[in-house]
mmCIF file of C-alpha atoms and ligand atoms in Angstrom:
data_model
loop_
_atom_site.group_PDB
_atom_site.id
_atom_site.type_symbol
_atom_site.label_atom_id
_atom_site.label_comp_id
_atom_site.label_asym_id
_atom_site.label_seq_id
_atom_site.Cartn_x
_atom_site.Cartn_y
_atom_site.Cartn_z
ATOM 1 C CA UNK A 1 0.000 0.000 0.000
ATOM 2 C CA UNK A 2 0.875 3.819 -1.271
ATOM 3 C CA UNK A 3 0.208 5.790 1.847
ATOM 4 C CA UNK A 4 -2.373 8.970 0.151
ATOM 5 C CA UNK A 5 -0.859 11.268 2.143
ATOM 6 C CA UNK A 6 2.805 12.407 3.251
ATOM 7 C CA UNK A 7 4.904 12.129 6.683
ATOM 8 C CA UNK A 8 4.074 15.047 9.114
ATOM 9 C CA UNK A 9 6.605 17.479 8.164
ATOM 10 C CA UNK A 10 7.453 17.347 12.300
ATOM 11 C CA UNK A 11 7.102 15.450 14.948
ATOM 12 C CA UNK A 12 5.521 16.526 18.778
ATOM 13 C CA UNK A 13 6.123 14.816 21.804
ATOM 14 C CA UNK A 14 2.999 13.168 22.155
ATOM 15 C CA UNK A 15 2.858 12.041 18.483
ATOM 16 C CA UNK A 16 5.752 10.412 18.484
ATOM 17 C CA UNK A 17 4.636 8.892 22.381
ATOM 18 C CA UNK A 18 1.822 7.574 19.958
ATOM 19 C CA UNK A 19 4.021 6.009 18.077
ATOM 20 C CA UNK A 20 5.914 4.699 20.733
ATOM 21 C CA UNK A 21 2.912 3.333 22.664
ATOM 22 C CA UNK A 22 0.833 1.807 19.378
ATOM 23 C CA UNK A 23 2.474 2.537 15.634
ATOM 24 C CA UNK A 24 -0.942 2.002 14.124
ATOM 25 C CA UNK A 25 -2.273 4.799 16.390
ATOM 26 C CA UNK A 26 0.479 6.872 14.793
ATOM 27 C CA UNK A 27 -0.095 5.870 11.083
ATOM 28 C CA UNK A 28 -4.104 6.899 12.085
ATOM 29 C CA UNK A 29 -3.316 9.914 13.771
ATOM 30 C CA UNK A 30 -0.412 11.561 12.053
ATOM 31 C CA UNK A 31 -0.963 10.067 8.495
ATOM 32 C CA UNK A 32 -4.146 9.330 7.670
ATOM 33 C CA UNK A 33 -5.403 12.513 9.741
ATOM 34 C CA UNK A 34 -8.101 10.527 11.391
ATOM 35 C CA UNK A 35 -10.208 12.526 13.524
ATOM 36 C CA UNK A 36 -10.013 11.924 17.273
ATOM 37 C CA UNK A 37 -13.209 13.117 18.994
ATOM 38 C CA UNK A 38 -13.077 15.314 21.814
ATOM 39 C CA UNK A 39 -13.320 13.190 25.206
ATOM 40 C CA UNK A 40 -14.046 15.772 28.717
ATOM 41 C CA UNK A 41 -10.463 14.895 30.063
ATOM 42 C CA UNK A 42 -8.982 16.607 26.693
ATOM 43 C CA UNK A 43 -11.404 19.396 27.084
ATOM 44 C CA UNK A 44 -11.267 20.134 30.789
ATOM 45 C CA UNK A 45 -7.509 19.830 30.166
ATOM 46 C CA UNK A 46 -7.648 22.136 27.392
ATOM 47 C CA UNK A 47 -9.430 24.541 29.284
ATOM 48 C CA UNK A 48 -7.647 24.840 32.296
ATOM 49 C CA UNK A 49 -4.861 25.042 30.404
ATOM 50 C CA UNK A 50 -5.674 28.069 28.727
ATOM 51 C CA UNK A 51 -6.839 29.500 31.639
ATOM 52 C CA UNK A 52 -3.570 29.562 33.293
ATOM 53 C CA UNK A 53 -2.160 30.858 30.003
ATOM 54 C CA UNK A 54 -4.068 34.279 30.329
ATOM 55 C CA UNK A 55 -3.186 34.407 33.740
ATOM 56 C CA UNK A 56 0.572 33.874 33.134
ATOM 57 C CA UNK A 57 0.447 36.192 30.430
ATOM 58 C CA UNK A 58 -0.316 39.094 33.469
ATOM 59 C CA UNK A 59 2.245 40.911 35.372
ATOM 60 C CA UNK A 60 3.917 38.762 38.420
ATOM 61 C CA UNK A 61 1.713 41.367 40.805
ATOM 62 C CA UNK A 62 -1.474 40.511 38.966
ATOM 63 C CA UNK A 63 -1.506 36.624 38.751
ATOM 64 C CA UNK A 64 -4.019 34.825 41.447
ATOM 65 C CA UNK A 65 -6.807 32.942 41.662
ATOM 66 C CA UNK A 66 -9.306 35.874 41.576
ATOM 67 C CA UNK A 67 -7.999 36.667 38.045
ATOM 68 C CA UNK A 68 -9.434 33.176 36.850
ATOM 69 C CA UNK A 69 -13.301 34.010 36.370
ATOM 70 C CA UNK A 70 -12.656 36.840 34.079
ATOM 71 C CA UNK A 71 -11.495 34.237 31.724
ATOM 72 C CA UNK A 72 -13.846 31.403 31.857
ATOM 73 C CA UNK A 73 -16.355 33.215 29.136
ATOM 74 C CA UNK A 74 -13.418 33.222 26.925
ATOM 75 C CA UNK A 75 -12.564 29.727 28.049
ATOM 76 C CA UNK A 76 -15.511 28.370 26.744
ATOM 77 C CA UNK A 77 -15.861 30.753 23.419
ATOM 78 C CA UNK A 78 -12.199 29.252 22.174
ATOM 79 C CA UNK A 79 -11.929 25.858 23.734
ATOM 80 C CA UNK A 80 -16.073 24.723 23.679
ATOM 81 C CA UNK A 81 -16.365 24.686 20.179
ATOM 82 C CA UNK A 82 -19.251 23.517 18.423
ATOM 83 C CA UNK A 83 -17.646 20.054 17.479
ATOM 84 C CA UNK A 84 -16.793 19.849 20.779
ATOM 85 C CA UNK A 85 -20.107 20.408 22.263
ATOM 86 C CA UNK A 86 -21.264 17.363 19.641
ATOM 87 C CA UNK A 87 -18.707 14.949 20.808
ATOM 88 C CA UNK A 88 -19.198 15.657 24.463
ATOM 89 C CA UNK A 89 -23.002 16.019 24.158
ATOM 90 C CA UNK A 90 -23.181 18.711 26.279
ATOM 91 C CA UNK A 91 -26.050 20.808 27.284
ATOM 92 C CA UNK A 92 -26.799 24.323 29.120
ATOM 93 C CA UNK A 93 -26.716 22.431 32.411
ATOM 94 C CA UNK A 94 -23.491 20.083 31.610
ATOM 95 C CA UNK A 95 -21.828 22.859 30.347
ATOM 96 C CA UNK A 96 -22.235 24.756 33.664
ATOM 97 C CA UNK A 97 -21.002 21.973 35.374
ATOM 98 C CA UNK A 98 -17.868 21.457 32.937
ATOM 99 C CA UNK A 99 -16.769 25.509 33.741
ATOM 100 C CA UNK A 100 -17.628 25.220 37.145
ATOM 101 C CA UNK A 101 -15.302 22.115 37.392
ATOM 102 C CA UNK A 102 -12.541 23.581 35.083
ATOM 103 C CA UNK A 103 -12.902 26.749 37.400
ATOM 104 C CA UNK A 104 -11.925 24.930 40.233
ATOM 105 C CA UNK A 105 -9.210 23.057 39.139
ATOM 106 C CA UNK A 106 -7.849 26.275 37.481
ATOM 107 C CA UNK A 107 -8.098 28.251 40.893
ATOM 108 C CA UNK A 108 -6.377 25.244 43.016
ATOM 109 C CA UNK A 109 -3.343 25.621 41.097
ATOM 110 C CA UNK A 110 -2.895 28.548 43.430
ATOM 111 C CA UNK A 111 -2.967 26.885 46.500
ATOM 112 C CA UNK A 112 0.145 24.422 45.249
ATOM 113 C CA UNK A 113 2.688 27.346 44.289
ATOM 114 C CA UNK A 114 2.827 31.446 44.498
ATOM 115 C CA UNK A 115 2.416 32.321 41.210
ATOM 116 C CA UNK A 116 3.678 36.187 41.466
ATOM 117 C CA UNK A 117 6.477 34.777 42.728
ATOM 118 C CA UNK A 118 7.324 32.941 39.713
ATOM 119 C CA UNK A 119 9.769 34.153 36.684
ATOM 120 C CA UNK A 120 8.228 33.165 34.041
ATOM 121 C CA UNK A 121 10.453 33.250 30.549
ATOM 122 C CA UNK A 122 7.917 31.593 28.480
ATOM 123 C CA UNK A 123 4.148 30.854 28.706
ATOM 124 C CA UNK A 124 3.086 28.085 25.913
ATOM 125 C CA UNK A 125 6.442 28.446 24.067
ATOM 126 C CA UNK A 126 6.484 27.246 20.809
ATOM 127 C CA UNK A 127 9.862 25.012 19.829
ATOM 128 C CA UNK A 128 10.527 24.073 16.287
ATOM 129 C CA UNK A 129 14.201 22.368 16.361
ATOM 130 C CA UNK A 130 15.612 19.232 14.136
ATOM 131 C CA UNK A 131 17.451 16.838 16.859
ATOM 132 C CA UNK A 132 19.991 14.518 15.046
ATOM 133 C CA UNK A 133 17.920 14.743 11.775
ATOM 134 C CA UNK A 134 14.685 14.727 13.625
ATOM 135 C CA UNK A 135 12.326 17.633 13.273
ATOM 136 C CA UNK A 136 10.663 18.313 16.546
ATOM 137 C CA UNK A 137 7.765 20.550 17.372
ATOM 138 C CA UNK A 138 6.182 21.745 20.564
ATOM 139 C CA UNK A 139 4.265 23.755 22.702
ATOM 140 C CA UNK A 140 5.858 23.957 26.221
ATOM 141 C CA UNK A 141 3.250 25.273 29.400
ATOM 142 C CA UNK A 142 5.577 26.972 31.210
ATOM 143 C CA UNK A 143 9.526 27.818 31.245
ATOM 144 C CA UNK A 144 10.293 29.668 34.680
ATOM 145 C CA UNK A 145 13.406 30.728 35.827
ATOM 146 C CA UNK A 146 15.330 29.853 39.087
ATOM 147 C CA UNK A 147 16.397 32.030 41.793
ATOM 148 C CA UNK A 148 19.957 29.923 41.099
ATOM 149 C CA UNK A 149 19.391 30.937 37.616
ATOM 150 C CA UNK A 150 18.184 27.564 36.064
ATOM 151 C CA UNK A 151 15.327 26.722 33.741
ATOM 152 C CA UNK A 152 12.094 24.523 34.629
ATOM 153 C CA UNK A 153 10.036 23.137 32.309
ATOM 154 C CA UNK A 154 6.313 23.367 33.968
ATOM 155 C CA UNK A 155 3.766 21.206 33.035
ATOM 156 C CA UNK A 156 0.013 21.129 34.001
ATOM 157 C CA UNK A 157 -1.330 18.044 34.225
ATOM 158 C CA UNK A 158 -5.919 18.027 34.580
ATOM 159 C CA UNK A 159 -5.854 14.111 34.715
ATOM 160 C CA UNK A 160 -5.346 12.306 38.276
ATOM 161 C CA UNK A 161 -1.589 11.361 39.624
ATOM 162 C CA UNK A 162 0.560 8.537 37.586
ATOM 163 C CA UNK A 163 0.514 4.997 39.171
ATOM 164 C CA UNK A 164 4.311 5.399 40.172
ATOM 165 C CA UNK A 165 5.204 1.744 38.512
ATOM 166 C CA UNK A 166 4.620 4.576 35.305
ATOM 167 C CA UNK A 167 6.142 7.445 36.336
ATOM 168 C CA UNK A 168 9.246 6.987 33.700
ATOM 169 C CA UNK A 169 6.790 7.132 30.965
ATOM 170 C CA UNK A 170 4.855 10.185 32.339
ATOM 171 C CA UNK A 171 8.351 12.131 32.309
ATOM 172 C CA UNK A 172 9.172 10.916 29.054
ATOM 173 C CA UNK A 173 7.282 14.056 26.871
ATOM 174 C CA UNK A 174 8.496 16.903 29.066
ATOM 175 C CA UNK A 175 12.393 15.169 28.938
ATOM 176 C CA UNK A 176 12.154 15.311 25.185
ATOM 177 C CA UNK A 177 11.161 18.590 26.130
ATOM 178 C CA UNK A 178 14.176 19.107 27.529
ATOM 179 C CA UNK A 179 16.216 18.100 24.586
ATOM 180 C CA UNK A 180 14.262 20.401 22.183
ATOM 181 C CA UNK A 181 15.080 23.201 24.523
ATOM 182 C CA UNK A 182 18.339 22.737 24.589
ATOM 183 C CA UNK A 183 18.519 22.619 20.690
ATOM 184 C CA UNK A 184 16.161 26.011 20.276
ATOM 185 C CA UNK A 185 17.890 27.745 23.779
ATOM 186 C CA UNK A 186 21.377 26.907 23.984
ATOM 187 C CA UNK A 187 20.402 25.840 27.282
ATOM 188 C CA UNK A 188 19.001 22.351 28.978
ATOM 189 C CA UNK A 189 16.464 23.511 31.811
ATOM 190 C CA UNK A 190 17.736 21.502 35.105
ATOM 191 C CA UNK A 191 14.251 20.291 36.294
ATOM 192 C CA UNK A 192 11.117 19.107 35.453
ATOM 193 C CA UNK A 193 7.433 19.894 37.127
ATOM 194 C CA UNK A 194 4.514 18.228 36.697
ATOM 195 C CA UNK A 195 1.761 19.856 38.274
ATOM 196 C CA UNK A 196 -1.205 18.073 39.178
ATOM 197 C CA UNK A 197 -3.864 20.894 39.258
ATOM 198 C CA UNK A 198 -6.669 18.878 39.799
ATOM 199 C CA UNK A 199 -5.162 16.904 42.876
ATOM 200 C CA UNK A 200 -2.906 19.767 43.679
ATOM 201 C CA UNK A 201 0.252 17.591 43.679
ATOM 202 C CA UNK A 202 3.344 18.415 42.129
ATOM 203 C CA UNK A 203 5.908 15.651 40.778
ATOM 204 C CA UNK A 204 9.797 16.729 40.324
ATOM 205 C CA UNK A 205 12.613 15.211 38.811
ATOM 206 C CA UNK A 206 15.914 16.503 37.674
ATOM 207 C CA UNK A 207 17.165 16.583 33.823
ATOM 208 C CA UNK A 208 20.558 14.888 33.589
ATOM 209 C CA UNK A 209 22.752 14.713 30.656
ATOM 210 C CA UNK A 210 21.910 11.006 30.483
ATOM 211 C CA UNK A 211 17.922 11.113 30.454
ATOM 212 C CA UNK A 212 18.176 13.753 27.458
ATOM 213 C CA UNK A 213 20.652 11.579 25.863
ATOM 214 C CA UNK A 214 18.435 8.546 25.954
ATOM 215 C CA UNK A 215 15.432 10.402 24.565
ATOM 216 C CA UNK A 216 16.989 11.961 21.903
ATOM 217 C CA UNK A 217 18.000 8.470 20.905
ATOM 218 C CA UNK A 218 14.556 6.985 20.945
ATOM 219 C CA UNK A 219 13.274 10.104 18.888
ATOM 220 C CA UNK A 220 15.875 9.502 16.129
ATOM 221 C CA UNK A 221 15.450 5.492 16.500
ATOM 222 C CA UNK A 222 11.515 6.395 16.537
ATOM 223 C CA UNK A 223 11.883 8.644 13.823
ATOM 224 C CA UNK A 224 14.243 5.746 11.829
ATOM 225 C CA UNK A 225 11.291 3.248 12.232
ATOM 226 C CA UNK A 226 8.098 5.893 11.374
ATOM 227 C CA UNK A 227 10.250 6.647 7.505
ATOM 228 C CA UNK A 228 10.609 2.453 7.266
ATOM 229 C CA UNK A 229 6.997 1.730 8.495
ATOM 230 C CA UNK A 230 5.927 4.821 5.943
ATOM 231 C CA UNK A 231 7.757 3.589 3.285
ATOM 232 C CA UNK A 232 6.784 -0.188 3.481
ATOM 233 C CA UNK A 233 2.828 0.935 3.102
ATOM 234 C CA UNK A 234 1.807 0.092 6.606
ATOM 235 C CA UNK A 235 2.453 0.348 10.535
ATOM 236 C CA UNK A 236 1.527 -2.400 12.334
ATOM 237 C CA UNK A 237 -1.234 -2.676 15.516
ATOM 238 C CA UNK A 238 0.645 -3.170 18.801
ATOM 239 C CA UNK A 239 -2.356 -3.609 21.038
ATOM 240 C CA UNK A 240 -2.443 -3.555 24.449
ATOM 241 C CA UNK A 241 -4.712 -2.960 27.705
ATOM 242 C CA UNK A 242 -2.776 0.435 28.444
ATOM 243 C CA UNK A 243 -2.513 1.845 24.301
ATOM 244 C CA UNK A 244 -6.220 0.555 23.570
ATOM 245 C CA UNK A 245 -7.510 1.632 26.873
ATOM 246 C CA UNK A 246 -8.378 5.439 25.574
ATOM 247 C CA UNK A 247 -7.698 5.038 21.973
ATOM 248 C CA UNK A 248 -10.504 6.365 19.481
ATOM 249 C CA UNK A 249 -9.315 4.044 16.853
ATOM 250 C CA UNK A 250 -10.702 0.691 18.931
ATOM 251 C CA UNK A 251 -13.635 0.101 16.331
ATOM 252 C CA UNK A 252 -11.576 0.747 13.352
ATOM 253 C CA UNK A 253 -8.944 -1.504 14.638
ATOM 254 C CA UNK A 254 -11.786 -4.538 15.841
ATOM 255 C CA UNK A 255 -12.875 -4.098 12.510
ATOM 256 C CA UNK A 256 -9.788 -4.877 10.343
ATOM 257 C CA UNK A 257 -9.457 -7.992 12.827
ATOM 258 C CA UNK A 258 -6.985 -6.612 15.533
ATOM 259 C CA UNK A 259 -7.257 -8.039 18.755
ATOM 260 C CA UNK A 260 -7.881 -4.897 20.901
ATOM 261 C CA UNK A 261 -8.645 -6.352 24.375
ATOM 262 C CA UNK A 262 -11.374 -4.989 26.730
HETATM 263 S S1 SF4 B 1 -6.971 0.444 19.380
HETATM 264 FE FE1 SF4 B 1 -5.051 -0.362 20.206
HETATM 265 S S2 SF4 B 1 -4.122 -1.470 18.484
HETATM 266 FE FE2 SF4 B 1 -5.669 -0.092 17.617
HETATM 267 S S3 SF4 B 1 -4.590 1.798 17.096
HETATM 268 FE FE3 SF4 B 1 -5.420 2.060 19.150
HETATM 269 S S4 SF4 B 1 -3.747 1.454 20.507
HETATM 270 FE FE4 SF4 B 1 -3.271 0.611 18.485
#
């Protein structure tokens, strides 16, 4: 098979986690552009995030959690689309439970950190960097800087806290992260935070030359495998109870006579 379309012209983080998790997933996602309906975790996450984004955008002084409500209108106006509404089925009363709920998760961000005490030297930070002949893109949260005059990459997480038998898979985005920053920067941010708005927990780890070593390795062996899969016609199904689990491409998959469990 001639694949219709051609290889995303770059890679994010979580695309090529896609591909790492299922490569079937990627090929559905990435190359034959298969829609992936809205679910509420994507959309409360969504909106929270861009919440915080307005609110980091104000000066230090400014930021708290009474500045959150004057943003939920536009909240809903950018991030509730109409196809959104459709996929979650949402109606006047669901949808003031949905802001009400992102509200809160929004405003106990607050409690975990003081956020006019932060530095902040980018707020959703686009990086667009090729890593050993891999072209990476991505949108970082947050990028604050350290009273000892490191870098953090910040990360809000909506969804509840990793089992920790997982936790080296819930770092692996924001290390990549790291990698891309120190390609676009000139300079590798010495920690990672993953804040856990919703539960208001916060998980740390530091960036070592190592851990960015290793993922730029498994983005340019990823990348290796995603040009032979593409080039072959076909990526195969890896299914599994933790890839299938939340996948939208479950019926497409049972139907071509993968074995998806559940
Ligand atoms: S349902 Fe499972 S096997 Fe199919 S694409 Fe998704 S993760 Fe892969």
């Amino acid at each position: 098979m001639t694949f219709e379309r051609p290889l995303p012209a770059s890679l994010s983080p979580s695309r090529l986690q896609d591909f790492q998790s299922c490569p079937r997933k990627f090929q559905h996602a990435s190359i034959d552009r298969i829609p992936q309906p809205a679910t509420k975790a994507t959309a409360l996450g969504r909106f929270v995030h861009y919440v915080l984004e307005q609110v980091f955008k104000l000066d230090n002084a400014q930021r708290g959690d009474h500045q959150v409500g004057a943003y939920l209108n536009d909240a809903v106006a950018n991030i509730l689309t109409d196809d959104v509404r459709t996929d979650l089925g949402l109606t006047e009363v669901t949808t003031s439970s949905f802001v009400a709920e992102g509200e809160r998760i929004a405003k106990n961000y607050f409690t975990m950190e003081d956020a006019t005490a932060r530095q902040v030297e980018g707020v959703e930070q686009r990086l667009n960097v090729e890593i050993d002949g891999v072209p990476l893109v991505g949108i970082l949260d947050r990028l604050d800087r350290e009273d000892d005059g490191s870098l953090t990459i910040v990360d809000y997480k909506t969804g509840r806290l990793p089992n920790v038998n997982y936790l080296s898979s819930t770092f692996a985005n924001t290390e990549l992260y790291a990698a891309m920053c120190e390609a676009a920067l000139g300079e590798t941010p010495k920690q990672i935070r993953l804040l856990y708005v919703g539960a208001g927990e916060a998980i740390e780890r530091p960036v070592t030359e190592v851990v960015v070593g290793a993922r730029r390795k498994a983005a340019v062996n990823a990348w290796s495998s995603i040009n032979n899969y593409y080039a072959e016609g076909g990526f195969p199904a890896r299914p599994s109870a933790n890839s299938c689990r939340f996948c939208a491409y479950k019926p497409l998959c049972r139907a071509s006579g993968v074995a998806v469990p559940g």
